[in-house]
XYZ file of C-alpha atoms in Angstrom:
500
model
C 244.044 278.992 -23.188
C 241.606 277.309 -20.914
C 241.926 273.880 -22.752
C 246.127 274.546 -22.256
C 245.386 275.425 -18.227
C 243.827 272.049 -17.830
C 246.064 270.118 -19.471
C 248.959 271.584 -17.499
C 246.975 271.722 -14.195
C 245.982 267.820 -14.771
C 249.867 266.860 -15.580
C 251.256 268.844 -12.553
C 248.922 267.314 -9.988
C 249.570 263.709 -11.350
C 253.221 264.225 -11.437
C 253.428 266.039 -7.794
C 251.587 262.565 -7.091
C 254.025 260.225 -8.382
C 257.024 261.939 -7.123
C 255.232 261.501 -3.582
C 254.907 258.090 -3.917
C 258.779 257.604 -5.281
C 260.029 259.495 -2.070
C 258.037 256.921 0.445
C 260.220 254.305 1.733
C 257.852 251.513 0.246
C 259.800 251.097 -3.010
C 256.912 248.780 -4.317
C 254.724 252.164 -4.984
C 257.473 252.674 -7.796
C 256.067 249.833 -9.379
C 252.344 250.322 -9.185
C 252.584 253.953 -10.531
C 254.494 253.127 -13.484
C 251.961 250.645 -15.152
C 248.910 252.697 -13.879
C 250.542 255.331 -16.022
C 250.932 252.983 -18.640
C 247.447 251.653 -19.037
C 246.347 254.957 -18.351
C 247.853 256.451 -21.681
C 246.848 252.888 -23.447
C 243.195 253.169 -22.692
C 243.459 256.728 -23.925
C 242.691 254.788 -27.401
C 240.006 252.857 -26.667
C 238.064 256.011 -24.942
C 238.319 258.241 -28.189
C 237.373 255.750 -30.643
C 234.272 257.197 -31.558
C 235.908 260.298 -32.028
C 238.790 258.801 -34.200
C 235.976 257.106 -36.224
C 234.003 260.308 -37.033
C 237.303 262.176 -37.787
C 238.484 259.582 -40.375
C 234.945 259.215 -42.054
C 233.032 262.171 -43.861
C 229.924 263.685 -42.352
C 227.135 266.045 -43.387
C 228.985 268.831 -41.287
C 232.286 268.214 -42.631
C 230.955 267.987 -46.317
C 229.005 271.273 -46.150
C 231.988 272.910 -45.146
C 234.932 271.845 -47.202
C 234.246 268.755 -49.033
C 236.948 268.729 -50.805
C 239.514 269.192 -48.244
C 237.862 266.617 -46.156
C 237.894 264.101 -48.950
C 241.462 264.535 -49.721
C 242.763 264.677 -46.082
C 240.712 263.454 -43.617
C 239.093 261.010 -45.345
C 240.429 257.706 -44.769
C 237.164 255.245 -44.784
C 234.041 255.551 -46.485
C 231.726 254.748 -43.780
C 231.618 253.838 -39.804
C 231.859 249.913 -40.521
C 235.162 250.307 -42.413
C 236.514 252.629 -40.003
C 235.387 250.257 -37.257
C 237.320 247.116 -38.769
C 240.381 249.495 -39.107
C 240.227 250.252 -35.399
C 240.046 246.595 -34.814
C 242.836 245.916 -37.110
C 245.035 248.591 -35.147
C 244.330 246.792 -31.697
C 245.336 243.399 -33.115
C 248.556 245.055 -34.694
C 249.372 246.441 -31.017
C 248.597 243.468 -29.419
C 250.775 241.080 -31.643
C 253.820 243.403 -31.782
C 253.262 243.390 -28.071
C 253.198 239.739 -27.722
C 256.628 239.472 -30.015
C 258.283 242.242 -27.646
C 256.912 240.123 -24.649
C 258.828 237.069 -25.766
C 262.114 239.238 -26.272
C 261.767 241.786 -23.285
C 261.190 238.820 -20.566
C 264.476 237.703 -21.795
C 266.536 241.128 -21.715
C 264.809 241.651 -18.387
C 266.506 238.847 -16.833
C 269.890 239.982 -17.950
C 270.001 243.778 -18.122
C 269.391 246.171 -15.233
C 265.487 246.266 -14.955
C 265.542 250.540 -14.233
C 266.954 250.864 -17.979
C 264.560 248.629 -19.564
C 261.257 250.125 -17.585
C 262.538 253.615 -18.508
C 262.878 253.285 -22.364
C 259.601 251.284 -22.628
C 257.694 254.046 -20.616
C 259.316 256.977 -22.264
C 259.576 255.547 -25.895
C 255.843 254.504 -25.658
C 254.859 257.922 -24.766
C 256.696 259.729 -27.502
C 254.943 257.310 -30.123
C 251.559 257.803 -28.632
C 251.841 261.559 -28.672
C 253.206 261.365 -32.392
C 250.193 259.039 -32.990
C 247.301 261.102 -31.467
C 248.454 264.537 -30.900
C 251.006 265.268 -33.515
C 249.170 264.018 -36.825
C 246.334 265.812 -35.794
C 247.922 268.951 -35.208
C 249.732 268.719 -38.525
C 246.817 266.969 -40.162
C 248.476 263.865 -41.386
C 245.861 261.036 -41.869
C 247.715 258.207 -43.405
C 247.137 254.509 -42.597
C 250.492 252.965 -42.861
C 251.766 255.511 -40.527
C 249.427 254.652 -38.028
C 249.988 251.007 -38.387
C 253.730 251.398 -38.218
C 253.608 253.622 -35.057
C 251.257 251.027 -33.346
C 253.735 248.226 -33.994
C 256.493 250.359 -32.335
C 254.344 250.572 -29.587
C 253.450 247.755 -29.015
C 257.205 246.670 -28.828
C 258.358 249.445 -26.414
C 255.517 248.705 -24.042
C 255.937 245.192 -24.004
C 259.032 246.087 -22.212
C 257.247 247.002 -18.848
C 255.317 244.251 -17.338
C 257.742 241.453 -17.118
C 260.053 244.026 -15.937
C 257.973 245.005 -13.103
C 256.681 241.614 -12.095
C 260.282 240.675 -12.020
C 260.869 243.442 -9.670
C 257.984 242.696 -7.642
C 259.099 239.024 -7.365
C 262.344 240.275 -5.967
C 260.926 241.963 -3.062
C 258.257 239.524 -2.289
C 258.318 235.844 -1.791
C 255.415 233.342 -1.837
C 254.255 233.884 1.382
C 251.039 235.924 0.829
C 252.065 236.455 -2.640
C 248.144 235.708 -4.215
C 246.834 238.590 -2.081
C 250.120 240.755 -2.629
C 250.321 240.454 -6.198
C 246.623 240.435 -6.458
C 245.958 243.713 -4.763
C 249.288 245.323 -6.670
C 247.800 244.228 -10.057
C 245.215 246.165 -9.383
C 247.374 249.187 -10.903
C 246.319 248.213 -14.275
C 242.628 248.761 -13.399
C 243.376 251.810 -11.431
C 245.304 252.971 -14.687
C 242.276 252.427 -16.926
C 240.060 254.402 -14.437
C 242.650 257.212 -14.520
C 242.947 257.196 -18.108
C 238.862 257.160 -18.624
C 238.577 260.254 -16.690
C 241.851 262.261 -18.220
C 240.618 261.136 -21.503
C 236.786 262.366 -20.718
C 237.874 265.628 -18.988
C 239.524 266.768 -22.167
C 237.625 264.934 -24.735
C 235.273 268.298 -25.493
C 238.405 269.807 -26.844
C 239.529 267.205 -28.972
C 240.828 263.750 -28.824
C 244.247 265.025 -29.541
C 244.412 266.201 -25.981
C 243.638 263.267 -24.461
C 246.705 261.485 -25.732
C 248.824 264.332 -24.996
C 247.694 264.390 -21.511
C 248.080 260.874 -20.812
C 251.641 260.381 -22.694
C 253.136 263.732 -21.081
C 252.223 262.133 -17.576
C 253.792 258.427 -18.818
C 256.919 260.345 -20.130
C 257.277 262.128 -16.750
C 257.027 258.734 -15.045
C 259.987 257.429 -17.318
C 262.134 259.775 -15.732
C 261.221 259.202 -12.475
C 261.800 255.651 -12.577
C 265.195 256.302 -14.165
C 266.164 258.322 -10.945
C 264.711 256.366 -8.591
C 263.637 252.675 -8.554
C 265.185 250.187 -6.845
C 264.967 247.082 -8.760
C 265.675 244.456 -5.724
C 266.755 244.583 -2.010
C 270.556 244.194 -3.106
C 270.357 247.828 -3.907
C 269.716 249.178 -0.480
C 269.798 247.429 3.052
C 267.762 248.460 6.386
C 271.131 250.279 7.110
C 271.271 251.850 3.540
C 274.094 250.208 2.692
C 274.753 248.204 -0.565
C 274.011 244.834 -0.610
C 276.070 241.994 -2.143
C 275.077 240.519 -5.452
C 274.700 237.083 -3.828
C 271.713 238.497 -1.567
C 269.970 240.116 -4.303
C 267.615 237.285 -5.337
C 266.414 236.662 -2.067
C 263.316 238.496 -1.641
C 262.219 240.424 1.761
C 259.189 237.983 2.660
C 260.303 234.361 1.989
C 259.083 230.897 3.109
C 262.771 229.799 3.842
C 263.585 232.895 5.995
C 265.157 230.810 8.736
C 266.994 229.070 5.899
C 268.015 232.196 4.261
C 269.877 233.716 7.316
C 271.858 230.569 7.942
C 273.198 230.709 4.611
C 273.905 234.173 4.051
C 275.578 234.263 7.563
C 277.586 230.972 6.607
C 278.639 232.680 3.517
C 279.697 235.929 5.498
C 281.750 233.591 8.130
C 283.555 232.100 5.254
C 284.424 235.029 3.406
C 286.117 236.348 6.627
C 287.920 233.016 7.370
C 288.826 232.889 3.698
C 289.043 236.124 1.995
C 290.793 234.626 -0.819
C 288.013 232.697 -2.236
C 285.853 233.807 -4.759
C 282.114 235.016 -4.062
C 279.292 232.800 -4.855
C 277.875 233.537 -8.433
C 274.354 234.903 -8.430
C 272.072 232.451 -10.513
C 272.475 232.788 -14.394
C 269.166 233.300 -16.431
C 267.453 230.339 -17.733
C 266.914 229.889 -21.389
C 263.392 230.684 -23.658
C 262.990 226.768 -24.177
C 263.775 226.012 -20.894
C 261.356 228.317 -19.367
C 258.654 227.320 -21.935
C 259.005 223.586 -20.758
C 258.714 224.593 -16.972
C 255.946 222.838 -15.341
C 252.557 224.985 -15.728
C 254.076 227.443 -18.195
C 252.589 226.105 -21.327
C 248.527 225.599 -19.690
C 248.613 228.921 -17.879
C 249.876 230.507 -21.407
C 246.925 229.118 -23.242
C 244.264 229.590 -20.763
C 245.150 233.107 -20.383
C 245.219 233.722 -24.429
C 241.692 232.875 -24.284
C 240.988 234.883 -20.737
C 243.254 237.972 -22.261
C 241.268 237.896 -25.313
C 238.032 238.398 -23.341
C 239.527 240.810 -20.931
C 240.992 243.284 -23.510
C 237.960 243.279 -25.768
C 236.481 244.990 -22.553
C 239.797 246.766 -22.225
C 239.558 248.315 -26.170
C 235.900 247.783 -26.991
C 233.887 248.669 -24.162
C 233.338 252.424 -24.235
C 232.647 252.076 -28.197
C 230.252 249.492 -27.262
C 228.265 251.735 -24.544
C 228.160 254.250 -27.032
C 227.329 252.595 -30.353
C 224.746 250.227 -28.461
C 222.760 252.188 -25.969
C 223.368 255.908 -27.565
C 225.193 257.325 -24.709
C 227.879 260.335 -25.048
C 231.076 258.927 -25.355
C 232.142 261.141 -21.804
C 229.620 259.425 -20.298
C 230.546 256.096 -21.656
C 234.197 256.315 -20.780
C 233.152 256.873 -17.165
C 230.587 254.054 -16.819
C 233.377 251.820 -18.217
C 235.361 251.899 -14.909
C 232.678 249.797 -13.223
C 234.585 246.867 -15.194
C 238.183 247.720 -13.581
C 236.603 248.194 -9.910
C 235.192 244.808 -10.239
C 238.304 243.458 -11.842
C 240.275 245.349 -8.938
C 238.119 243.727 -6.008
C 238.208 240.112 -7.884
C 242.226 239.997 -8.097
C 242.468 241.034 -4.135
C 239.843 238.520 -2.875
C 240.755 235.729 -5.454
C 244.224 236.090 -4.412
C 243.342 235.965 -0.816
C 241.331 233.096 -1.100
C 244.219 230.885 -3.054
C 246.646 231.813 -0.684
C 244.252 230.876 2.163
C 243.931 227.575 0.028
C 247.186 227.328 -1.103
C 246.020 226.199 -4.292
C 245.326 228.718 -7.435
C 243.746 226.377 -10.115
C 240.524 225.535 -8.145
C 240.113 229.185 -7.423
C 240.355 230.312 -11.141
C 238.167 227.539 -12.487
C 235.287 228.504 -10.229
C 235.487 232.271 -11.168
C 235.729 231.448 -14.887
C 232.767 229.396 -14.425
C 230.860 232.382 -12.913
C 232.257 234.573 -15.615
C 230.382 232.426 -18.357
C 227.182 233.406 -16.611
C 228.142 237.004 -15.777
C 228.548 237.527 -19.533
C 225.447 236.304 -20.608
C 223.719 238.092 -17.878
C 225.539 241.492 -19.003
C 224.601 240.963 -22.673
C 221.107 241.169 -21.860
C 221.517 244.468 -19.698
C 218.812 246.812 -20.236
C 219.450 250.914 -21.123
C 219.796 251.756 -17.447
C 223.124 253.105 -16.356
C 222.833 251.908 -12.619
C 222.156 248.282 -13.610
C 224.616 248.206 -16.481
C 227.323 249.621 -14.008
C 226.322 246.595 -11.517
C 226.452 243.774 -14.038
C 229.656 245.479 -15.288
C 231.409 245.478 -11.827
C 230.282 241.653 -11.512
C 231.633 240.731 -14.827
C 235.031 242.704 -13.912
C 235.201 240.542 -10.823
C 234.633 237.190 -12.338
C 237.090 237.901 -15.542
C 239.528 240.705 -14.414
C 240.445 239.118 -11.000
C 241.534 235.675 -13.196
C 243.389 237.852 -15.366
C 245.047 239.921 -12.736
C 246.028 236.553 -10.996
C 247.665 234.911 -13.996
C 249.639 237.711 -15.222
C 250.986 238.346 -11.724
C 250.938 235.935 -8.786
C 250.865 232.902 -10.977
C 253.632 234.345 -13.477
C 255.769 234.461 -10.248
C 254.679 231.201 -8.820
C 255.962 229.609 -12.160
C 259.157 231.742 -12.235
C 259.975 231.090 -8.800
C 259.081 227.015 -8.552
C 260.946 224.264 -7.326
C 262.383 222.813 -10.739
C 264.305 226.427 -10.921
C 266.642 225.495 -8.004
C 270.006 226.614 -9.421
C 268.951 228.723 -11.902
C 266.557 230.998 -10.792
C 266.745 233.892 -13.062
C 263.399 233.091 -15.242
C 260.964 235.338 -13.569
C 260.941 238.291 -16.383
C 261.266 235.205 -18.940
C 258.387 233.261 -17.783
C 256.063 236.526 -17.351
C 256.767 237.389 -20.605
C 255.887 233.840 -22.073
C 252.737 234.009 -20.368
C 251.695 237.495 -21.152
C 253.005 237.306 -24.617
C 250.854 234.227 -25.293
C 248.007 235.639 -23.698
C 248.700 238.796 -26.139
C 248.692 236.744 -29.210
C 245.294 235.186 -28.231
C 244.106 238.961 -27.742
C 245.440 240.281 -30.888
C 243.533 237.447 -32.860
C 240.408 238.247 -30.771
C 240.289 242.193 -31.357
C 239.792 241.906 -35.373
C 237.382 238.908 -34.738
C 235.386 241.238 -32.734
C 235.185 243.909 -35.136
C 234.335 241.209 -37.685
C 231.361 239.688 -35.814
C 229.905 242.661 -34.314
C 229.745 244.172 -37.934
C 228.292 241.149 -39.610
C 226.314 239.403 -36.800
C 225.945 241.878 -34.040
C 226.809 242.459 -30.707
C 224.847 239.569 -29.053
C 227.168 237.123 -30.956
C 230.017 238.654 -29.755
C 229.212 237.895 -26.340
C 228.608 234.542 -26.943
C 232.035 234.330 -28.572
C 233.298 235.767 -25.227
C 231.540 232.795 -23.353
C 233.343 230.141 -25.517
C 236.412 231.748 -24.936
C 236.039 232.089 -21.349
C 235.018 228.094 -21.351
C 238.330 227.426 -23.374
C 240.351 228.851 -20.292
C 238.852 226.119 -17.898
C 239.445 223.593 -20.338
C 243.342 224.605 -20.581
C 243.792 224.601 -16.847
C 241.605 221.330 -16.145
C 244.747 219.201 -16.117
C 246.280 221.419 -13.268
C 243.011 221.756 -11.456
C 242.678 217.738 -10.897
C 246.410 217.660 -10.015
C 245.769 220.178 -7.085
C 242.121 219.194 -6.105
C 244.244 215.270 -5.653
C 246.860 217.188 -3.403
C 244.275 218.803 -1.506
C 242.377 215.353 -1.083
C 245.341 213.789 -0.196
C 246.226 216.369 2.510
C 242.870 215.950 3.743
C 242.937 212.208 4.051
C 246.156 212.577 5.752
C 245.129 215.290 8.443
C 242.017 213.409 8.835
C 244.310 209.563 9.746
C 246.453 211.949 11.893
C 243.118 213.069 13.990
């Protein structure tokens, strides 16, 4: 009864807060709340890996109580190493299906109402996670193939969310201040990780199934609110409360071309008054998948993100397990300590986005941060068994890894999806975001199984060396863009010097 009361109180509190956000005039709080809930539920799996591993492997206590039942029903693996490898395989399965879904959902998001796609992704994923973590435990159903199938479906459903929320943000905001705005907004993923860690640790003592229950119920409620309350673009509401025309729907509220927009919009309205029989201008059509892949900068940033997301998601999936396994800390304590990585990521994404806005260039900021991240990884791999020092090193590592990851997945993806090459066919934002994030997820998917394999064969120190190499790979892939932007900055500097 006590556990049920805690669950209901937690769910009620969060739903009230979300509803309050949705009643505000700032419609972009919808997007941040959506992805906070998604990441909170996604983080649950990484936070309860120790408990799941213990449930799937025989223990002295289980054998002494009911060896036959434990062996037949609960026993999936002979030892902890096999369970760890399967947990890594589940991470890879999720990310591979997530990557495939991103390529598809980006294309769908540019053609279907974003609100419907988001609702299906959030509510469907919540239902799958409830079945995976809660229902199977309540009914004592332990089956490897069932777990794999559910996690494939979960990856496909969750992939519908990120391209769509970036597209919605791109509809509301132009390039002015995009690095800072998107850097701050993309912290919603890290906030979700923190929320998920605290929710999981608060009910973990009652069983890992309650961690899945709380986060999945909250996510489902968020999906319902999205369906009834989300405004996907300025076309759906004007300052006077009236519906906007479709031709105005693709113009963000904050734009570098505000005067030009006003002239064009006024001109169109004037023409519509003078020539009522003339058909309205059609909104831009969605760009093709191959065309989006060939846009300038998409491939280099996609490959760089594949390396970087491998490292970032390895911390996401394995950090609580590493802290508990390597230092012997309790699982709930490890969950709470792991949030410092996300705190660093929040600050890093915001600060680095602001700096890139000031410079007018993204690649130099990314390259410097990634170079410092390699040193931070080496430093964290040698962290002593001290929680304060570990937390400080975690926050530093998150600053230099989570910051660039947030920038590529949000601000840079929006830049690529709204670049000059798209004039005349501007509906590519969700497609480009899906390509960048999908390619990153493929790299992250392969990396999760490699992490479990390297750890079981060589130990955690070699895992961190692997992270250093992958971070260096991200720098290599953006090197052409880095040289191009540095040369452009040098030419601008020289031109300014000549004018003075």
